Amino acid sequence: MTTLNEPLHLGSGAPLPNRIAKAAMEELLAAPSQLPGDELRTLYGRWAAGGAGLLITGHVMIDGRAVAQPGDVVLEQGTPLEPFRRWAAAGKSAGGQSAAGKSAGGQIWMQINHPGRVIPKDLGGTTWAPSAVPIDAGGFSGMFPTPRPMTAQDIDETVERFAVTAQRARQAGFDGVEIHAAHGYLLSQFLSPLVNRRDDRWGGSLHNRARLLLDVTVAVRERVGAGFAVGVKLNSADFQRGGFDTDDARDVIKMLADVGADLVELSGGSIESLATAGSPADGRTLAREAYFLELAQQLVATSPLPLLLTGGIRRRAVAQQVIDSGVAMVGVATALATDPTLPGQWLAGGDAQVRPPRTRLRNRSLAAAAVQAVSSRQLARLAAGKPSRTPYSPAVALVLERAVRARRRRDYLKWHTATAREGVN
Ligand SMILES: Cc1cc2nc3c(=O)[nH]c(=O)nc-3n(C[C@H](O)[C@H](O)[C@H](O)COP(=O)(O)O)c2cc1C
């Protein structure tokens, strides 16, 4: 039986020392000029000490004109690399734990992303998507402009930007990148028949809808070379009628194996279905604790690549159950915002667990935003060297987050205007 403590060998790069990954969490903590700074270094130092074999950063934007939130980090061609070197070093400062409980080469991968149509209007960014299909996210829909359909030139530029960001991540000392193709961002918009209404090479058949993701993966692999991990985060399903489903995921995983990906992280949902926190249709206990396990089990049998499953995992027994089902690695996000030391405790056989934040807010979109705001507050506290437990209710955390965002938005807009003037972008 495979245990959480066992190393995982991937097609590229050094083995991961154990089976626990810190999944990506957008930290919203960029220092001025959208760079990683002291706060991100402190945060990743704490997670590195926590024992996970792999730390995946929150999504880093490949294009400063198109950021999902004003506190996001941006890595482009002209971006200074030194702050990224220090960030990567912090993420490897302690190493993950191996079977012997010793520090043994924990890795840090940078998640790289383009949000496509998920760019709030008030950031004034370049909002493009496969087709001019606006976001339908209930009361939040008005926050996002109708996207402009991408031209062939936009698509080529996007492929090149993913490759440049990945290459520079390697130069900065990251051990791998994870291409974000889940949760309704640009690459997942192309995969979705609901958002992608194109009738050219990038629309229609699954192969065409996957073309951008595959071209990005090929370009990234070419640019980073061997000895560097390339993962892809993919939805096991969008949970929208007529959307990207598990059969699509099965085929796309095979396509990704053919173009040099090393691992696929399975998640689910998008801003429209809100199912990143679990499938609304699946009410069973285990499914509530490892949201996409059943879908992952359907994919394990045919997947030529190791799978990482993320969503809802907060207890060691559940993490072990996920591994028992044939999934190679478990990803934990929210719980590690509350307690960064969980992986080490689980690897030592302990049963430490954390309770997810809850809210009585009735509006589903608002409730999801409030629960996420609790995690964001916790990340900010960890990054400031404090204990993570936030004294705020989700509703209060949401109000605080909005205030912090307003300040960061002003800084982002200033930076964005200045870089546009200098022609950096
Ligand atoms: C505060 C926060 C920020 C997140 N940011 C990202 C992100 O940048 N990229 C990503 O792929 N997923 C992101 N997620 C989703 C998580 O990686 C994960 O898929 C989801 O939270 C379910 O796992 P969990 O139940 O362990 O939190 C974020 C989640 C939270 C709570």
Coordinates of C-alpha atoms and ligand atoms in Angstrom, one line a residue:
M1 CA 0.0 0.0 0.0
T2 CA 1.3 3.4 -0.9
T3 CA 1.6 5.8 2.0
L4 CA 1.6 9.6 2.2
N5 CA 5.3 9.4 3.1
E6 CA 6.4 7.7 -0.1
P7 CA 8.4 9.7 -2.6
L8 CA 6.8 10.3 -6.0
H9 CA 8.9 10.0 -9.2
L10 CA 7.8 12.1 -12.1
G11 CA 8.8 12.0 -15.7
S12 CA 11.0 15.1 -15.2
G13 CA 12.8 16.6 -12.3
A14 CA 13.8 15.2 -9.0
P15 CA 11.5 12.9 -7.0
L16 CA 9.0 14.6 -4.7
P17 CA 9.8 13.5 -1.2
N18 CA 6.2 12.7 -0.1
R19 CA 2.6 12.7 -1.4
I20 CA 1.3 15.9 0.1
A21 CA 1.1 19.1 -2.0
K22 CA 0.1 22.6 -0.9
A23 CA -2.3 23.5 -3.6
A24 CA -2.3 26.9 -5.2
M25 CA -3.8 29.8 -3.3
E26 CA -3.8 33.3 -4.8
E27 CA -2.1 35.1 -2.0
L28 CA -3.1 38.6 -2.9
L29 CA 0.2 39.7 -1.4
A30 CA 2.3 41.1 -4.2
A31 CA 4.8 43.8 -3.2
P32 CA 5.0 47.0 -5.3
S33 CA 5.4 46.4 -9.0
Q34 CA 3.5 43.1 -8.7
L35 CA 6.7 41.4 -7.4
P36 CA 7.1 38.8 -4.7
G37 CA 8.4 40.5 -1.5
D38 CA 9.0 39.8 2.2
E39 CA 5.4 38.7 3.0
L40 CA 5.5 36.0 0.3
R41 CA 8.9 34.8 1.5
T42 CA 7.7 34.5 5.1
L43 CA 4.6 32.7 4.0
Y44 CA 6.5 30.2 1.9
G45 CA 9.2 29.7 4.5
R46 CA 6.4 28.6 6.9
W47 CA 4.8 26.3 4.4
A48 CA 8.3 24.8 3.6
A49 CA 8.8 24.1 7.3
G50 CA 5.3 22.5 7.3
G51 CA 6.6 19.4 5.5
A52 CA 4.6 19.2 2.2
G53 CA 6.7 17.6 -0.5
L54 CA 5.5 20.2 -3.0
L55 CA 4.4 23.8 -2.7
I56 CA 2.5 25.2 -5.7
T57 CA 2.4 29.0 -5.6
G58 CA -0.8 31.0 -6.1
H59 CA -1.4 31.8 -9.7
V60 CA 1.3 34.1 -11.2
M61 CA 0.1 36.2 -14.1
I62 CA 1.8 35.9 -17.5
D63 CA 0.6 39.3 -18.6
G64 CA 0.6 42.4 -16.5
R65 CA -2.2 43.9 -18.6
A66 CA -4.5 41.0 -17.5
V67 CA -4.5 40.2 -13.8
A68 CA -7.3 38.5 -11.9
Q69 CA -6.7 40.6 -8.8
P70 CA -4.6 43.6 -8.0
G71 CA -2.5 41.7 -5.4
D72 CA -1.4 39.1 -7.9
V73 CA 2.3 38.6 -8.8
V74 CA 3.3 39.1 -12.5
L75 CA 6.2 37.5 -14.2
E76 CA 6.9 38.7 -17.8
Q77 CA 10.0 39.2 -20.1
G78 CA 11.2 42.4 -18.5
T79 CA 10.4 41.5 -14.8
P80 CA 13.4 41.6 -12.4
L81 CA 14.2 38.1 -11.4
E82 CA 16.0 38.6 -8.1
P83 CA 12.7 38.8 -6.0
F84 CA 11.6 35.5 -7.6
R85 CA 14.9 33.9 -6.7
R86 CA 14.4 34.8 -3.1
W87 CA 10.8 33.5 -3.2
A88 CA 11.9 30.2 -4.7
A89 CA 14.6 29.9 -2.1
A90 CA 12.1 30.5 0.7
G91 CA 9.9 27.8 -0.6
K92 CA 12.8 25.3 -0.4
S93 CA 14.3 26.5 2.8
A94 CA 13.2 23.6 4.9
G95 CA 12.4 20.9 2.4
G96 CA 9.6 18.4 2.5
Q97 CA 9.7 15.5 4.8
S98 CA 10.6 12.0 3.6
A99 CA 9.7 8.6 5.0
A100 CA 12.4 9.0 7.6
G101 CA 10.9 12.3 8.8
K102 CA 14.0 14.1 7.6
S103 CA 14.1 17.2 5.4
A104 CA 14.4 15.9 1.9
G105 CA 14.2 18.2 -1.0
G106 CA 10.7 19.7 -0.9
Q107 CA 9.9 21.4 -4.3
I108 CA 8.3 24.7 -5.2
W109 CA 6.4 25.0 -8.5
M110 CA 5.0 28.3 -9.9
Q111 CA 1.5 28.2 -11.1
I112 CA 1.2 30.3 -14.3
N113 CA -2.1 31.7 -15.5
H114 CA -4.0 34.0 -17.8
P115 CA -7.5 34.9 -16.4
G116 CA -9.0 35.5 -19.9
R117 CA -12.5 36.9 -19.3
V118 CA -12.2 36.8 -15.4
I119 CA -10.8 40.2 -15.0
P120 CA -12.8 42.7 -12.9
K121 CA -13.9 45.8 -14.8
D122 CA -12.3 48.1 -12.3
L123 CA -8.8 46.9 -13.2
G124 CA -9.2 48.1 -16.7
G125 CA -7.3 45.2 -18.1
T126 CA -7.3 43.5 -21.5
T127 CA -10.2 41.1 -21.2
W128 CA -10.2 38.5 -23.9
A129 CA -11.6 35.0 -24.3
P130 CA -12.2 32.5 -27.0
S131 CA -15.6 34.1 -27.8
A132 CA -17.5 37.2 -26.7
V133 CA -19.4 35.2 -24.0
P134 CA -19.9 37.2 -20.8
I135 CA -19.6 35.6 -17.4
D136 CA -22.8 34.5 -15.8
A137 CA -22.1 34.5 -12.1
G138 CA -25.4 35.8 -10.6
G139 CA -25.1 39.1 -8.8
F140 CA -21.3 39.2 -9.6
S141 CA -21.8 39.1 -13.4
G142 CA -21.8 42.9 -13.7
M143 CA -18.2 43.0 -12.3
F144 CA -16.8 41.6 -15.5
P145 CA -16.9 43.1 -19.0
T146 CA -17.9 41.2 -22.0
P147 CA -14.6 39.8 -23.4
R148 CA -13.2 40.4 -26.8
P149 CA -12.7 37.2 -28.9
M150 CA -9.0 36.5 -29.3
T151 CA -7.4 36.8 -32.7
A152 CA -4.8 34.3 -34.0
Q153 CA -2.1 36.8 -33.0
D154 CA -3.5 37.1 -29.5
I155 CA -3.4 33.3 -29.2
D156 CA 0.2 33.1 -30.5
E157 CA 1.3 35.9 -28.1
T158 CA -0.4 34.0 -25.2
V159 CA 1.5 30.8 -26.0
E160 CA 4.7 32.7 -26.1
R161 CA 4.0 34.5 -22.8
F162 CA 3.3 31.2 -21.0
A163 CA 6.6 29.9 -22.3
V164 CA 8.5 33.0 -21.3
T165 CA 7.1 33.0 -17.7
A166 CA 7.9 29.3 -17.3
Q167 CA 11.5 29.7 -18.6
R168 CA 12.0 32.6 -16.2
A169 CA 10.6 30.6 -13.3
R170 CA 13.2 28.0 -14.0
Q171 CA 15.9 30.6 -14.2
A172 CA 14.7 31.9 -10.8
G173 CA 15.2 28.5 -9.2
F174 CA 11.6 27.0 -9.2
D175 CA 11.5 23.3 -9.7
G176 CA 8.5 23.3 -12.0
V177 CA 5.5 25.1 -13.2
E178 CA 1.9 24.3 -13.1
I179 CA -0.2 25.6 -16.1
H180 CA -3.6 26.6 -14.8
A181 CA -6.2 25.2 -17.1
A182 CA -9.0 24.9 -14.5
H183 CA -11.6 27.0 -12.6
G184 CA -12.8 28.9 -15.7
Y185 CA -9.7 30.9 -16.5
L186 CA -8.4 31.4 -20.1
L187 CA -7.3 27.9 -20.9
S188 CA -10.3 26.4 -19.3
Q189 CA -12.5 28.8 -21.2
F190 CA -11.1 27.4 -24.4
L191 CA -11.8 23.9 -23.2
S192 CA -15.4 24.7 -22.4
P193 CA -18.0 24.3 -25.2
L194 CA -20.1 26.9 -23.4
V195 CA -17.6 29.6 -23.5
N196 CA -15.7 28.6 -26.6
R197 CA -18.0 29.1 -29.6
R198 CA -15.3 29.4 -32.2
D199 CA -15.5 27.7 -35.5
D200 CA -11.8 27.9 -36.4
R201 CA -8.8 25.7 -35.3
W202 CA -9.4 26.5 -31.7
G203 CA -13.1 25.7 -31.5
G204 CA -15.6 22.8 -32.1
S205 CA -14.1 19.4 -31.4
L206 CA -12.4 18.6 -28.1
H207 CA -9.1 18.4 -30.0
N208 CA -9.6 22.0 -31.3
R209 CA -10.7 23.3 -27.9
A210 CA -7.6 21.7 -26.3
R211 CA -5.3 23.1 -28.9
L212 CA -4.3 26.2 -26.9
L213 CA -3.6 24.2 -23.8
L214 CA -1.5 21.7 -25.8
D215 CA 0.4 24.4 -27.7
V216 CA 1.1 26.1 -24.3
T217 CA 2.4 22.8 -22.9
V218 CA 4.6 22.1 -25.9
A219 CA 6.0 25.6 -25.9
V220 CA 6.6 25.5 -22.1
R221 CA 8.3 22.1 -22.3
E222 CA 10.5 23.3 -25.2
R223 CA 11.6 26.4 -23.4
V224 CA 12.3 24.8 -20.0
G225 CA 13.9 21.7 -21.3
A226 CA 14.3 18.4 -19.4
G227 CA 14.8 18.1 -15.7
F228 CA 12.1 20.5 -14.8
A229 CA 8.5 19.5 -13.9
V230 CA 5.5 20.7 -15.9
G231 CA 2.1 20.1 -14.3
V232 CA -1.4 21.1 -15.5
K233 CA -4.3 21.9 -13.3
L234 CA -7.5 20.7 -15.0
N235 CA -11.1 20.4 -14.1
S236 CA -12.4 16.9 -13.6
A237 CA -15.7 18.6 -14.7
D238 CA -17.0 22.2 -14.8
F239 CA -20.4 21.1 -13.3
Q240 CA -22.3 23.0 -15.9
R241 CA -24.8 21.4 -18.3
G242 CA -23.1 21.1 -21.7
G243 CA -19.7 22.1 -20.2
F244 CA -16.4 20.4 -20.0
D245 CA -17.0 17.0 -18.5
T246 CA -15.1 13.9 -17.1
D247 CA -15.0 12.2 -20.5
D248 CA -13.4 15.3 -21.9
A249 CA -10.9 15.4 -19.0
R250 CA -10.0 11.7 -19.7
D251 CA -9.1 12.5 -23.3
V252 CA -7.3 15.8 -22.5
I253 CA -5.1 14.0 -19.9
K254 CA -4.0 11.6 -22.6
M255 CA -3.2 14.4 -25.0
L256 CA -1.2 16.1 -22.2
A257 CA 0.9 13.0 -21.7
D258 CA 1.8 13.0 -25.4
V259 CA 3.2 16.6 -25.2
G260 CA 5.4 16.2 -22.2
A261 CA 3.3 17.0 -19.1
D262 CA 4.5 15.2 -15.9
L263 CA 1.4 15.4 -13.7
V264 CA -2.2 16.5 -13.8
E265 CA -3.9 18.1 -10.8
L266 CA -7.6 17.5 -10.8
S267 CA -10.0 20.1 -9.4
G268 CA -13.4 21.3 -10.5
G269 CA -15.9 24.1 -11.1
S270 CA -15.5 27.8 -12.0
I271 CA -16.7 31.2 -10.9
E272 CA -20.0 30.3 -12.7
S273 CA -20.6 27.0 -11.0
L274 CA -18.8 27.7 -7.7
A275 CA -18.1 24.0 -7.5
T276 CA -14.4 24.4 -6.6
A277 CA -15.7 23.8 -3.1
G278 CA -17.4 20.6 -4.1
S279 CA -20.0 19.3 -6.5
P280 CA -23.4 20.6 -5.6
A281 CA -24.8 17.3 -6.8
D282 CA -22.7 15.1 -4.5
G283 CA -23.8 15.0 -0.9
R284 CA -22.1 11.9 0.4
T285 CA -19.7 12.3 3.3
L286 CA -16.5 11.2 1.6
A287 CA -17.3 13.3 -1.4
R288 CA -17.8 16.3 0.9
E289 CA -14.3 15.6 2.3
A290 CA -12.5 14.9 -1.0
Y291 CA -14.9 16.6 -3.4
F292 CA -13.7 15.2 -6.7
L293 CA -12.6 11.7 -5.6
E294 CA -15.3 9.8 -7.5
L295 CA -14.5 11.6 -10.7
A296 CA -10.8 11.1 -10.1
Q297 CA -11.4 7.4 -9.6
Q298 CA -12.9 7.3 -13.0
L299 CA -9.9 8.9 -14.4
V300 CA -7.2 7.0 -12.6
A301 CA -7.8 3.8 -14.5
T302 CA -7.0 5.4 -17.9
S303 CA -4.6 8.1 -17.0
P304 CA -1.1 7.7 -18.3
L305 CA 0.1 10.5 -15.9
P306 CA 0.2 10.6 -12.2
L307 CA -2.8 12.5 -10.8
L308 CA -2.9 15.0 -7.9
L309 CA -6.3 15.5 -6.4
T310 CA -7.3 18.7 -4.6
G311 CA -10.5 19.8 -2.9
G312 CA -11.9 19.3 0.6
I313 CA -9.0 17.3 2.1
R314 CA -8.6 18.2 5.8
R315 CA -7.9 14.9 7.5
R316 CA -5.1 12.4 7.2
A317 CA -7.4 9.5 6.9
V318 CA -9.1 11.1 3.9
A319 CA -5.8 11.9 2.4
Q320 CA -4.7 8.3 2.7
Q321 CA -8.0 7.1 1.2
V322 CA -7.4 9.3 -1.8
I323 CA -3.9 7.7 -2.2
D324 CA -5.4 4.3 -1.7
S325 CA -7.7 4.9 -4.7
G326 CA -4.8 5.2 -7.0
V327 CA -4.3 9.0 -7.0
A328 CA -0.6 9.7 -6.8
M329 CA -0.7 12.8 -4.6
V330 CA -3.1 14.9 -2.5
G331 CA -3.4 18.7 -2.7
V332 CA -4.5 20.7 0.3
A333 CA -5.3 24.4 0.1
T334 CA -7.8 25.9 2.6
A335 CA -6.6 23.8 5.5
L336 CA -3.0 24.9 5.1
A337 CA -4.1 28.5 5.3
T338 CA -5.3 27.6 8.8
D339 CA -2.5 25.3 9.9
P340 CA 0.7 25.3 7.8
T341 CA 2.1 22.4 9.9
L342 CA -0.6 19.8 9.0
P343 CA 1.6 17.9 6.4
G344 CA 4.4 17.2 8.9
Q345 CA 1.8 16.1 11.5
W346 CA 0.1 13.7 9.0
L347 CA 3.4 12.4 7.8
A348 CA 4.3 11.6 11.4
G349 CA 1.1 9.7 11.7
G350 CA -0.9 12.3 13.6
D351 CA -4.6 13.1 13.0
A352 CA -4.5 16.8 13.2
Q353 CA -7.3 18.4 11.3
V354 CA -8.9 21.9 10.8
R355 CA -12.5 22.9 10.5
P356 CA -13.5 24.8 7.3
P357 CA -14.8 28.3 7.8
R358 CA -18.6 28.5 7.6
T359 CA -21.0 31.3 7.0
R360 CA -24.8 31.8 7.2
L361 CA -24.8 34.1 4.2
R362 CA -27.6 32.9 2.0
N363 CA -26.4 34.2 -1.3
R364 CA -24.1 31.4 -2.7
S365 CA -21.7 33.7 -4.5
L366 CA -21.4 36.0 -1.5
A367 CA -20.9 33.0 0.8
A368 CA -18.2 31.6 -1.4
A369 CA -16.4 35.0 -1.5
A370 CA -16.7 35.4 2.3
V371 CA -15.3 31.9 3.0
Q372 CA -12.4 32.6 0.6
A373 CA -11.8 36.0 2.3
V374 CA -11.2 34.1 5.6
S375 CA -8.4 32.2 3.9
S376 CA -7.0 35.4 2.4
R377 CA -7.0 37.0 5.9
Q378 CA -5.3 33.9 7.3
L379 CA -2.6 34.0 4.5
A380 CA -2.0 37.7 5.3
R381 CA -1.5 36.8 9.0
L382 CA 0.8 34.0 8.3
A383 CA 2.8 36.2 5.9
A384 CA 3.1 38.8 8.7
G385 CA 4.6 36.1 11.0
K386 CA 1.5 35.8 13.2
P387 CA -0.6 32.8 14.1
S388 CA -3.1 32.2 11.3
R389 CA -6.3 32.0 13.3
T390 CA -8.3 35.0 12.2
P391 CA -10.7 36.5 14.8
Y392 CA -13.1 37.6 12.1
S393 CA -16.3 36.0 10.8
P394 CA -16.4 35.4 7.1
A395 CA -18.7 38.4 6.6
V396 CA -16.2 40.7 8.4
A397 CA -13.3 39.1 6.6
L398 CA -15.0 39.9 3.3
V399 CA -15.4 43.6 4.3
L400 CA -11.7 43.8 5.3
E401 CA -10.6 42.1 2.1
R402 CA -12.5 44.7 0.1
A403 CA -10.7 47.5 1.9
V404 CA -7.3 45.9 1.3
R405 CA -8.2 45.3 -2.3
A406 CA -9.1 49.0 -2.8
R407 CA -5.6 50.0 -1.8
R408 CA -3.9 47.4 -3.9
R409 CA -6.0 48.4 -6.9
R410 CA -4.7 51.9 -6.7
D411 CA -1.1 50.6 -6.6
Y412 CA -1.8 48.2 -9.5
L413 CA -3.3 50.9 -11.7
K414 CA -0.4 53.2 -11.0
W415 CA 2.1 50.4 -11.9
H416 CA 0.1 49.3 -14.9
T417 CA -0.1 52.9 -16.3
A418 CA 3.7 53.4 -15.8
T419 CA 4.7 50.1 -17.4
A420 CA 2.3 50.8 -20.4
R421 CA 4.0 54.2 -20.8
E422 CA 7.4 52.7 -20.8
G423 CA 6.3 50.1 -23.3
V424 CA 7.3 47.2 -21.0
N425 CA 4.1 45.2 -21.8
Ligands
LIG1 C1 -7.8 31.8 -0.9 C2 -7.8 30.8 -2.0 C3 -7.1 31.2 -3.2 C4 -7.1 30.3 -4.3 N1 -6.3 30.6 -5.4 C5 -6.1 29.6 -6.3 C6 -5.2 29.8 -7.4 O1 -4.5 30.9 -7.4 N2 -5.0 28.9 -8.3 C7 -5.7 27.7 -8.2 O2 -5.5 26.8 -9.1 N3 -6.6 27.5 -7.2 C8 -6.8 28.4 -6.3 N4 -7.6 28.1 -5.2 C9 -8.3 26.8 -5.2 C10 -7.5 25.8 -4.5 O3 -6.3 25.4 -5.1 C11 -8.3 24.5 -4.3 O4 -8.5 23.9 -5.6 C12 -9.6 24.6 -3.7 O5 -9.6 25.6 -2.6 C13 -10.2 23.3 -3.1 O6 -9.2 22.8 -2.2 P1 -9.3 22.9 -0.6 O7 -10.6 22.4 -0.2 O8 -8.2 22.2 0.0 O9 -9.2 24.4 -0.3 C14 -7.7 29.0 -4.2 C15 -8.4 28.7 -3.0 C16 -8.4 29.6 -1.9 C17 -9.1 29.2 -0.7

